[in-house]
Tab-separated table of C-alpha atoms and ligand atoms in Angstrom:
chain	number	residue	atom	x	y	z
N	1	UNK	CA	-22.947	22.340	-9.080
N	2	UNK	CA	-20.839	19.611	-10.636
N	3	UNK	CA	-17.987	18.132	-8.670
N	4	UNK	CA	-14.574	18.906	-10.247
N	5	UNK	CA	-12.775	16.096	-8.397
N	6	UNK	CA	-12.374	12.571	-9.637
N	7	UNK	CA	-14.196	9.691	-7.968
N	8	UNK	CA	-12.012	6.882	-6.686
N	9	UNK	CA	-11.943	3.774	-4.523
N	10	UNK	CA	-10.850	4.816	-1.014
N	11	UNK	CA	-11.089	1.375	0.583
N	12	UNK	CA	-11.765	-2.197	-0.536
N	13	UNK	CA	-12.757	-5.203	1.557
N	14	UNK	CA	-13.729	-8.750	0.706
N	15	UNK	CA	-15.114	-11.660	2.656
N	16	UNK	CA	-15.755	-15.282	1.742
N	17	UNK	CA	-17.186	-17.997	3.987
N	18	UNK	CA	-14.676	-20.471	5.385
N	19	UNK	CA	-16.256	-23.697	4.102
N	20	UNK	CA	-14.962	-24.942	0.745
N	21	UNK	CA	-16.805	-27.187	-1.698
N	22	UNK	CA	-14.364	-28.919	-4.046
N	23	UNK	CA	-14.971	-30.572	-7.393
N	24	UNK	CA	-14.316	-33.878	-5.638
N	25	UNK	CA	-17.149	-33.105	-3.210
N	26	UNK	CA	-19.442	-32.401	-6.178
N	27	UNK	CA	-18.466	-35.717	-7.802
N	28	UNK	CA	-20.237	-37.371	-4.865
N	29	UNK	CA	-23.382	-35.262	-5.330
N	30	UNK	CA	-24.062	-35.213	-9.096
N	31	UNK	CA	-22.878	-37.025	-12.223
N	32	UNK	CA	-19.808	-34.880	-12.880
N	33	UNK	CA	-16.023	-35.056	-12.680
N	34	UNK	CA	-13.188	-32.810	-11.584
N	35	UNK	CA	-11.775	-33.173	-15.093
N	36	UNK	CA	-14.980	-31.919	-16.783
N	37	UNK	CA	-15.407	-28.980	-14.427
N	38	UNK	CA	-11.775	-27.839	-14.698
N	39	UNK	CA	-11.642	-28.248	-18.474
N	40	UNK	CA	-15.021	-26.624	-19.249
N	41	UNK	CA	-15.018	-23.894	-16.557
N	42	UNK	CA	-11.597	-23.552	-14.901
N	43	UNK	CA	-13.215	-23.928	-11.454
N	44	UNK	CA	-11.551	-26.137	-8.825
N	45	UNK	CA	-13.345	-25.090	-5.654
N	46	UNK	CA	-15.804	-22.546	-4.294
N	47	UNK	CA	-16.626	-21.156	-0.847
N	48	UNK	CA	-20.095	-21.810	0.518
N	49	UNK	CA	-22.036	-20.137	3.306
N	50	UNK	CA	-23.405	-22.341	6.093
N	51	UNK	CA	-27.092	-22.501	6.984
N	52	UNK	CA	-26.802	-19.688	9.524
N	53	UNK	CA	-25.123	-17.243	7.140
N	54	UNK	CA	-27.011	-14.924	4.804
N	55	UNK	CA	-25.939	-12.371	2.211
N	56	UNK	CA	-26.091	-9.444	4.663
N	57	UNK	CA	-23.578	-11.216	6.940
N	58	UNK	CA	-21.007	-11.522	4.140
N	59	UNK	CA	-21.775	-7.961	3.010
N	60	UNK	CA	-21.272	-6.544	6.501
N	61	UNK	CA	-17.888	-8.252	6.956
N	62	UNK	CA	-16.653	-6.969	3.583
N	63	UNK	CA	-17.958	-3.469	4.356
N	64	UNK	CA	-16.153	-3.345	7.711
N	65	UNK	CA	-12.876	-4.152	5.959
N	66	UNK	CA	-13.473	-1.530	3.254
N	67	UNK	CA	-14.216	1.128	5.878
N	68	UNK	CA	-11.104	0.153	7.862
N	69	UNK	CA	-8.935	0.481	4.773
N	70	UNK	CA	-10.485	3.865	3.977
N	71	UNK	CA	-9.842	4.898	7.581
N	72	UNK	CA	-13.481	5.910	7.947
N	73	UNK	CA	-16.164	5.470	10.509
N	74	UNK	CA	-19.594	4.176	9.349
N	75	UNK	CA	-21.334	7.412	10.302
N	76	UNK	CA	-19.411	9.193	7.535
N	77	UNK	CA	-21.285	7.189	4.893
N	78	UNK	CA	-23.948	8.998	2.866
N	79	UNK	CA	-25.263	5.991	0.962
N	80	UNK	CA	-25.059	2.194	0.973
N	81	UNK	CA	-25.811	0.298	-2.243
N	82	UNK	CA	-25.905	-3.490	-2.049
N	83	UNK	CA	-25.794	-5.218	-5.409
N	84	UNK	CA	-27.199	-8.715	-5.110
N	85	UNK	CA	-29.340	-11.375	-6.736
N	86	UNK	CA	-29.588	-13.291	-3.451
N	87	UNK	CA	-31.004	-10.940	-0.807
N	88	UNK	CA	-31.721	-12.285	2.691
N	89	UNK	CA	-35.426	-11.724	1.926
N	90	UNK	CA	-37.599	-9.578	-0.366
N	91	UNK	CA	-37.651	-6.753	2.137
N	92	UNK	CA	-36.127	-5.079	4.029
N	93	UNK	CA	-33.284	-4.634	1.573
N	94	UNK	CA	-29.859	-6.083	2.310
N	95	UNK	CA	-28.570	-2.495	2.249
N	96	UNK	CA	-30.848	-1.611	5.186
N	97	UNK	CA	-29.713	-4.717	7.086
N	98	UNK	CA	-26.076	-3.729	6.513
N	99	UNK	CA	-26.816	-0.122	7.505
N	100	UNK	CA	-28.147	-1.417	10.834
N	101	UNK	CA	-25.219	-3.818	11.333
N	102	UNK	CA	-22.690	-1.049	10.705
N	103	UNK	CA	-24.632	1.629	12.633
N	104	UNK	CA	-24.231	3.809	9.558
N	105	UNK	CA	-26.981	6.053	10.874
N	106	UNK	CA	-26.650	8.860	8.323
N	107	UNK	CA	-26.608	6.643	5.235
N	108	UNK	CA	-29.477	6.137	2.808
N	109	UNK	CA	-29.652	2.515	1.667
N	110	UNK	CA	-31.011	0.506	-1.238
N	111	UNK	CA	-30.420	-2.718	-3.139
N	112	UNK	CA	-29.623	-2.887	-6.826
N	113	UNK	CA	-30.494	-5.891	-9.007
N	114	UNK	CA	-28.485	-6.452	-12.177
N	115	UNK	CA	-27.482	-10.105	-11.779
N	116	UNK	CA	-23.759	-10.756	-11.936
N	117	UNK	CA	-23.325	-7.259	-13.416
N	118	UNK	CA	-24.656	-5.758	-10.182
N	119	UNK	CA	-21.370	-4.489	-8.780
N	120	UNK	CA	-20.529	-2.634	-11.982
N	121	UNK	CA	-23.989	-1.022	-12.037
N	122	UNK	CA	-23.415	-0.125	-8.373
N	123	UNK	CA	-20.071	1.510	-9.104
N	124	UNK	CA	-21.680	3.522	-11.910
N	125	UNK	CA	-24.560	4.604	-9.653
N	126	UNK	CA	-22.350	5.535	-6.697
N	127	UNK	CA	-19.990	7.451	-8.975
N	128	UNK	CA	-22.834	9.619	-10.278
N	129	UNK	CA	-23.964	10.540	-6.750
N	130	UNK	CA	-20.452	11.774	-5.948
N	131	UNK	CA	-19.784	13.415	-9.317
N	132	UNK	CA	-22.992	15.413	-8.982
N	133	UNK	CA	-21.855	16.652	-5.572
N	134	UNK	CA	-24.968	15.176	-3.904
N	135	UNK	CA	-22.998	12.737	-1.703
N	136	UNK	CA	-19.374	12.516	-0.531
N	137	UNK	CA	-18.984	8.878	0.540
N	138	UNK	CA	-20.806	5.908	-0.963
N	139	UNK	CA	-20.375	2.263	0.065
N	140	UNK	CA	-20.953	-0.132	-2.842
N	141	UNK	CA	-21.166	-3.821	-1.980
N	142	UNK	CA	-21.472	-6.871	-4.230
N	143	UNK	CA	-22.629	-9.742	-2.028
N	144	UNK	CA	-24.085	-13.128	-2.875
N	145	UNK	CA	-25.019	-16.491	-1.465
N	146	UNK	CA	-25.734	-18.130	-4.813
N	147	UNK	CA	-25.305	-21.600	-3.327
N	148	UNK	CA	-28.586	-21.060	-1.445
N	149	UNK	CA	-30.480	-21.006	-4.759
N	150	UNK	CA	-28.583	-23.820	-6.467
N	151	UNK	CA	-30.253	-27.071	-7.385
N	152	UNK	CA	-27.713	-29.635	-6.195
N	153	UNK	CA	-29.327	-32.240	-8.461
N	154	UNK	CA	-28.636	-30.131	-11.598
N	155	UNK	CA	-25.055	-30.618	-12.786
N	156	UNK	CA	-25.502	-27.890	-15.416
N	157	UNK	CA	-25.579	-25.161	-12.763
N	158	UNK	CA	-24.537	-26.419	-9.322
N	159	UNK	CA	-20.844	-26.787	-10.170
N	160	UNK	CA	-20.515	-23.154	-11.249
N	161	UNK	CA	-21.376	-20.887	-8.351
N	162	UNK	CA	-19.891	-19.871	-4.996
N	163	UNK	CA	-20.562	-17.362	-2.211
N	164	UNK	CA	-18.730	-14.168	-1.253
N	165	UNK	CA	-18.793	-10.410	-0.910
N	166	UNK	CA	-16.717	-7.403	-1.883
N	167	UNK	CA	-17.168	-3.788	-0.833
N	168	UNK	CA	-15.667	-0.469	-1.849
N	169	UNK	CA	-15.914	2.993	-0.386
N	170	UNK	CA	-16.210	5.526	-3.192
N	171	UNK	CA	-15.232	9.136	-2.590
N	172	UNK	CA	-13.518	12.119	-4.113
N	173	UNK	CA	-9.992	11.728	-5.450
N	174	UNK	CA	-7.554	13.801	-7.464
N	175	UNK	CA	-8.898	14.820	-10.870
N	176	UNK	CA	-7.684	12.520	-13.684
N	177	UNK	CA	-7.608	9.469	-11.376
N	178	UNK	CA	-10.240	7.024	-10.194
N	179	UNK	CA	-13.240	6.131	-12.383
N	180	UNK	CA	-12.510	7.558	-15.834
N	181	UNK	CA	-15.033	5.772	-18.024
N	182	UNK	CA	-18.223	3.733	-17.793
N	183	UNK	CA	-20.514	1.698	-20.016
N	184	UNK	CA	-23.777	0.007	-19.046
N	185	UNK	CA	-26.200	-2.026	-21.099
N	186	UNK	CA	-29.125	-4.438	-20.997
N	187	UNK	CA	-31.089	-6.734	-23.310
N	188	UNK	CA	-34.246	-7.826	-21.528
N	189	UNK	CA	-35.239	-10.073	-24.434
N	190	UNK	CA	-32.611	-12.507	-23.102
N	191	UNK	CA	-34.150	-12.629	-19.628
N	192	UNK	CA	-35.307	-16.240	-19.957
N	193	UNK	CA	-31.738	-17.491	-20.439
N	194	UNK	CA	-30.842	-17.051	-16.777
N	195	UNK	CA	-33.517	-16.788	-14.122
N	196	UNK	CA	-34.978	-17.863	-10.824
N	197	UNK	CA	-38.575	-18.448	-11.937
N	198	UNK	CA	-40.639	-18.628	-8.739
N	199	UNK	CA	-41.109	-16.837	-5.451
N	200	UNK	CA	-42.030	-13.496	-7.002
N	201	UNK	CA	-45.362	-12.105	-8.169
N	202	UNK	CA	-45.410	-14.148	-11.413
N	203	UNK	CA	-45.183	-17.543	-9.709
N	204	UNK	CA	-45.680	-17.056	-5.955
N	205	UNK	CA	-44.277	-19.765	-3.714
N	206	UNK	CA	-46.530	-22.819	-3.511
N	207	UNK	CA	-46.162	-26.529	-2.869
N	208	UNK	CA	-46.254	-26.950	-6.661
N	209	UNK	CA	-43.491	-24.397	-7.326
N	210	UNK	CA	-41.299	-26.133	-4.766
N	211	UNK	CA	-42.038	-29.583	-6.203
N	212	UNK	CA	-41.174	-28.290	-9.690
N	213	UNK	CA	-37.845	-26.927	-8.405
N	214	UNK	CA	-38.686	-23.415	-9.575
N	215	UNK	CA	-36.944	-21.721	-6.645
N	216	UNK	CA	-33.546	-22.580	-8.073
N	217	UNK	CA	-31.416	-20.991	-10.803
N	218	UNK	CA	-32.399	-22.077	-14.306
N	219	UNK	CA	-29.904	-21.344	-17.057
N	220	UNK	CA	-29.284	-21.950	-20.741
N	221	UNK	CA	-25.509	-22.126	-20.329
N	222	UNK	CA	-24.608	-22.265	-24.026
N	223	UNK	CA	-26.575	-19.130	-24.907
N	224	UNK	CA	-25.262	-17.203	-21.890
N	225	UNK	CA	-21.754	-18.258	-22.902
N	226	UNK	CA	-22.172	-16.878	-26.446
N	227	UNK	CA	-23.692	-13.640	-25.131
N	228	UNK	CA	-20.868	-13.189	-22.613
N	229	UNK	CA	-18.079	-13.670	-25.127
N	230	UNK	CA	-19.661	-11.173	-27.524
N	231	UNK	CA	-20.560	-8.487	-25.039
N	232	UNK	CA	-17.445	-8.393	-22.851
N	233	UNK	CA	-15.119	-7.027	-25.493
N	234	UNK	CA	-17.763	-4.592	-26.781
N	235	UNK	CA	-18.556	-3.049	-23.403
N	236	UNK	CA	-14.880	-2.775	-22.438
N	237	UNK	CA	-14.158	-0.856	-25.643
N	238	UNK	CA	-17.146	1.465	-25.044
N	239	UNK	CA	-16.017	2.263	-21.481
N	240	UNK	CA	-12.473	2.899	-22.756
N	241	UNK	CA	-13.897	5.163	-25.441
N	242	UNK	CA	-15.886	6.989	-22.757
N	243	UNK	CA	-12.557	7.561	-20.966
N	244	UNK	CA	-10.766	8.647	-24.161
N	245	UNK	CA	-8.615	5.484	-24.127
N	246	UNK	CA	-8.190	2.335	-26.242
N	247	UNK	CA	-7.734	-1.383	-25.576
N	248	UNK	CA	-3.956	-1.012	-25.879
N	249	UNK	CA	-3.978	1.257	-22.814
N	250	UNK	CA	-5.213	-1.476	-20.449
N	251	UNK	CA	-2.666	-2.564	-17.840
N	252	UNK	CA	-4.951	-5.080	-16.153
N	253	UNK	CA	-8.336	-6.491	-17.150
N	254	UNK	CA	-10.565	-7.624	-14.279
N	255	UNK	CA	-13.333	-9.683	-15.886
N	256	UNK	CA	-16.360	-11.155	-14.128
N	257	UNK	CA	-15.188	-14.606	-13.048
N	258	UNK	CA	-17.720	-17.012	-14.542
N	259	UNK	CA	-15.746	-19.350	-16.760
N	260	UNK	CA	-12.070	-19.383	-17.811
N	261	UNK	CA	-13.072	-20.002	-21.436
N	262	UNK	CA	-15.271	-16.890	-21.476
N	263	UNK	CA	-12.408	-14.861	-19.975
N	264	UNK	CA	-9.911	-16.200	-22.521
N	265	UNK	CA	-12.230	-15.443	-25.443
N	266	UNK	CA	-12.864	-11.900	-24.196
N	267	UNK	CA	-9.119	-11.319	-23.770
N	268	UNK	CA	-8.534	-12.585	-27.299
N	269	UNK	CA	-11.125	-10.218	-28.723
N	270	UNK	CA	-9.409	-7.345	-26.913
N	271	UNK	CA	-6.030	-8.653	-28.178
N	272	UNK	CA	-4.803	-8.861	-24.588
N	273	UNK	CA	-2.244	-11.415	-23.358
N	274	UNK	CA	-3.500	-13.456	-20.404
N	275	UNK	CA	-0.741	-12.060	-18.176
N	276	UNK	CA	-2.709	-8.795	-18.226
N	277	UNK	CA	-5.906	-10.527	-17.169
N	278	UNK	CA	-6.859	-11.305	-13.561
N	279	UNK	CA	-8.161	-14.849	-13.077
N	280	UNK	CA	-9.223	-16.434	-9.786
N	281	UNK	CA	-12.316	-18.360	-10.907
N	282	UNK	CA	-10.429	-21.545	-9.951
N	283	UNK	CA	-10.669	-20.690	-6.232
N	284	UNK	CA	-14.118	-19.111	-5.932
N	285	UNK	CA	-16.265	-20.214	-8.870
N	286	UNK	CA	-18.790	-17.633	-10.030
N	287	UNK	CA	-19.631	-15.388	-7.059
N	288	UNK	CA	-21.876	-13.207	-9.238
N	289	UNK	CA	-21.748	-9.546	-8.188
N	290	UNK	CA	-18.940	-10.269	-5.704
N	291	UNK	CA	-16.528	-11.628	-8.303
N	292	UNK	CA	-15.043	-8.345	-9.543
N	293	UNK	CA	-14.215	-6.818	-6.128
N	294	UNK	CA	-12.770	-10.165	-4.975
N	295	UNK	CA	-10.588	-10.336	-8.097
N	296	UNK	CA	-9.556	-6.687	-7.672
N	297	UNK	CA	-8.535	-7.301	-4.043
N	298	UNK	CA	-6.439	-10.327	-5.014
N	299	UNK	CA	-4.811	-8.431	-7.884
N	300	UNK	CA	-3.796	-5.629	-5.487
N	301	UNK	CA	-2.517	-8.100	-2.880
N	302	UNK	CA	-0.503	-9.942	-5.547
N	303	UNK	CA	1.208	-6.664	-6.495
N	304	UNK	CA	-0.317	-6.674	-9.967
N	305	UNK	CA	-1.538	-3.068	-9.810
N	306	UNK	CA	0.786	-0.091	-9.584
N	307	UNK	CA	0.442	3.667	-9.393
N	308	UNK	CA	-1.016	5.090	-12.621
N	309	UNK	CA	-2.208	1.760	-14.058
N	310	UNK	CA	-5.338	1.628	-16.185
N	311	UNK	CA	-7.678	-1.071	-14.894
N	312	UNK	CA	-10.749	-2.167	-16.813
N	313	UNK	CA	-13.415	-4.183	-14.971
N	314	UNK	CA	-16.057	-5.932	-17.067
N	315	UNK	CA	-19.243	-7.647	-15.923
N	316	UNK	CA	-22.138	-9.520	-17.543
N	317	UNK	CA	-25.064	-11.475	-16.219
N	318	UNK	CA	-28.771	-12.049	-15.762
N	319	UNK	CA	-31.151	-9.574	-17.311
N	320	UNK	CA	-29.339	-9.840	-19.607
N	321	UNK	CA	-27.020	-7.064	-18.455
N	322	UNK	CA	-23.456	-5.934	-18.963
N	323	UNK	CA	-21.242	-3.068	-17.798
N	324	UNK	CA	-17.634	-1.914	-17.666
N	325	UNK	CA	-15.606	0.687	-15.883
N	326	UNK	CA	-12.146	2.139	-16.454
N	327	UNK	CA	-10.146	3.093	-13.371
N	328	UNK	CA	-6.853	4.944	-13.207
N	329	UNK	CA	-5.204	3.586	-10.112
N	330	UNK	CA	-3.018	5.738	-7.930
N	331	UNK	CA	-1.899	6.280	-4.382
N	332	UNK	CA	-1.376	9.970	-5.027
N	333	UNK	CA	-4.985	10.100	-6.163
N	334	UNK	CA	-6.178	9.062	-2.732
N	335	UNK	CA	-7.216	5.736	-4.167
N	336	UNK	CA	-5.777	2.703	-2.412
N	337	UNK	CA	-2.633	1.057	-3.675
V	1	UT7	O1	-22.502	-14.963	-14.536
V	1	UT7	C1	-23.218	-15.457	-15.625
V	1	UT7	C2	-23.652	-16.840	-15.280
V	1	UT7	N1	-23.529	-17.885	-16.217
V	1	UT7	C3	-22.448	-18.205	-16.972
V	1	UT7	O2	-21.487	-17.538	-17.073
V	1	UT7	C4	-22.548	-19.505	-17.696
V	1	UT7	C5	-22.017	-19.445	-19.096
V	1	UT7	N2	-21.946	-20.791	-19.676
V	1	UT7	C6	-20.971	-21.651	-19.374
V	1	UT7	O3	-20.073	-21.363	-18.616
V	1	UT7	C7	-20.977	-22.989	-20.071
V	1	UT7	O4	-21.950	-22.983	-21.073
V	1	UT7	C8	-21.239	-24.181	-19.097
V	1	UT7	C9	-20.045	-24.376	-18.194
V	1	UT7	C10	-22.492	-23.923	-18.275
V	1	UT7	C11	-21.450	-25.464	-19.889
V	1	UT7	O5	-20.309	-25.726	-20.678
V	1	UT7	P1	-20.451	-26.144	-22.201
V	1	UT7	O6	-19.104	-26.434	-22.693
V	1	UT7	O7	-21.250	-25.060	-22.877
V	1	UT7	O8	-21.250	-27.489	-22.092
V	1	UT7	P2	-22.674	-27.871	-22.687
V	1	UT7	O9	-23.739	-27.143	-21.944
V	1	UT7	O10	-22.642	-27.723	-24.173
V	1	UT7	O11	-22.754	-29.371	-22.326
V	1	UT7	C12	-21.876	-30.332	-22.914
V	1	UT7	C13	-22.127	-31.655	-22.225
V	1	UT7	C14	-23.601	-32.030	-22.118
V	1	UT7	O12	-23.729	-33.419	-22.276
V	1	UT7	P3	-24.298	-34.018	-23.654
V	1	UT7	O13	-25.670	-33.445	-23.787
V	1	UT7	O14	-23.346	-33.541	-24.707
V	1	UT7	O15	-24.263	-35.491	-23.394
V	1	UT7	C15	-23.942	-31.661	-20.694
V	1	UT7	O16	-25.004	-32.434	-20.177
V	1	UT7	O17	-21.632	-31.600	-20.892
V	1	UT7	C16	-22.648	-32.031	-19.990
V	1	UT7	N3	-22.489	-31.359	-18.720
V	1	UT7	C17	-21.726	-31.864	-17.743
V	1	UT7	N4	-20.978	-32.979	-17.670
V	1	UT7	C18	-20.307	-33.196	-16.532
V	1	UT7	C19	-23.024	-30.194	-18.304
V	1	UT7	N5	-22.633	-29.938	-17.045
V	1	UT7	C20	-21.823	-30.963	-16.685
V	1	UT7	C21	-21.106	-31.251	-15.508
V	1	UT7	N6	-20.362	-32.386	-15.483
V	1	UT7	N7	-21.126	-30.442	-14.417
């Protein structure tokens, strides 16, 4: 039987590694400048994981905070979904590693791969499990250590990315609140524009693949930029439509934090003033599937979200993929405030 409740965010936690890599640090590593990076991307610094830290470590810390905010113990979780492009290893999944770390003994666990769109795909997936009545509590985590797969001799990519994690506990909330609308999409014909070529079954790891630097991110930045600008407005409008709302109803837009110019163009297409758009790309760079929960946390902490607000989160990334969700925020709805 279908669940008549809404599905909302009961707890939200984020975690970023302590170490910061500034644009000035990068100036010493590749032929770049603080001025170029700030002007072309809006990024000033990013957090980077040390050699002993993997994606599951960041994910576990964020999850613990989300559970604490939800006032829940790990054994109440039915499912853990970790959205990541940078798993600790091929298998076991990061979700299983986190399940063990948390002692979430009753939870099923799997990873979800949708590039930087991962967290939005995860929210959509978790929401369906609860809406259907199959599960009550789902932990969705976006966690990445992108700096581990960066080529620090390639100025086109290495200045862009940072590490971090964000986690939410999804559960039932008052009807009319929580996740009101969703939109997901993919265009696999654009897969070559953003990829990590080797290490899988197409090009298994070899001395040659390492020498050819195929275990790092390869990206056609210009084409990804054009795709992102086009798709962000479109998917936001579709998710709003799915919720029976329009762009004018948005109180706060939480875009994937990849590049300030992409965010500004998307806001323009949605006819939204920048004071209704959350931006923190300057502090974290592009943390891929962690960027939206990190931005959401900072928006809440800055007092930018109030009871009854309509929040639209929009992601895009490798695949190519894109997705949006519309959330009606509210304390009375059992969602956090
Ligand atoms: O989550 C999804 C992941 N990916 C993205 O969101 C990336 C989307 N794309 C972008 O954000 C932008 O395309 C970039 C930031 C990657 C590049 O910005 P751009 O304004 O599109 O620059 P460009 O690629 O057209 O390059 C312009 C120039 C080139 O020099 P020449 O060929 O004109 O002499 C680049 O070599 O800027 C050069 N350049 C740099 N210069 C200094 C590229 N990277 C750098 C750099 N420092 N770090």
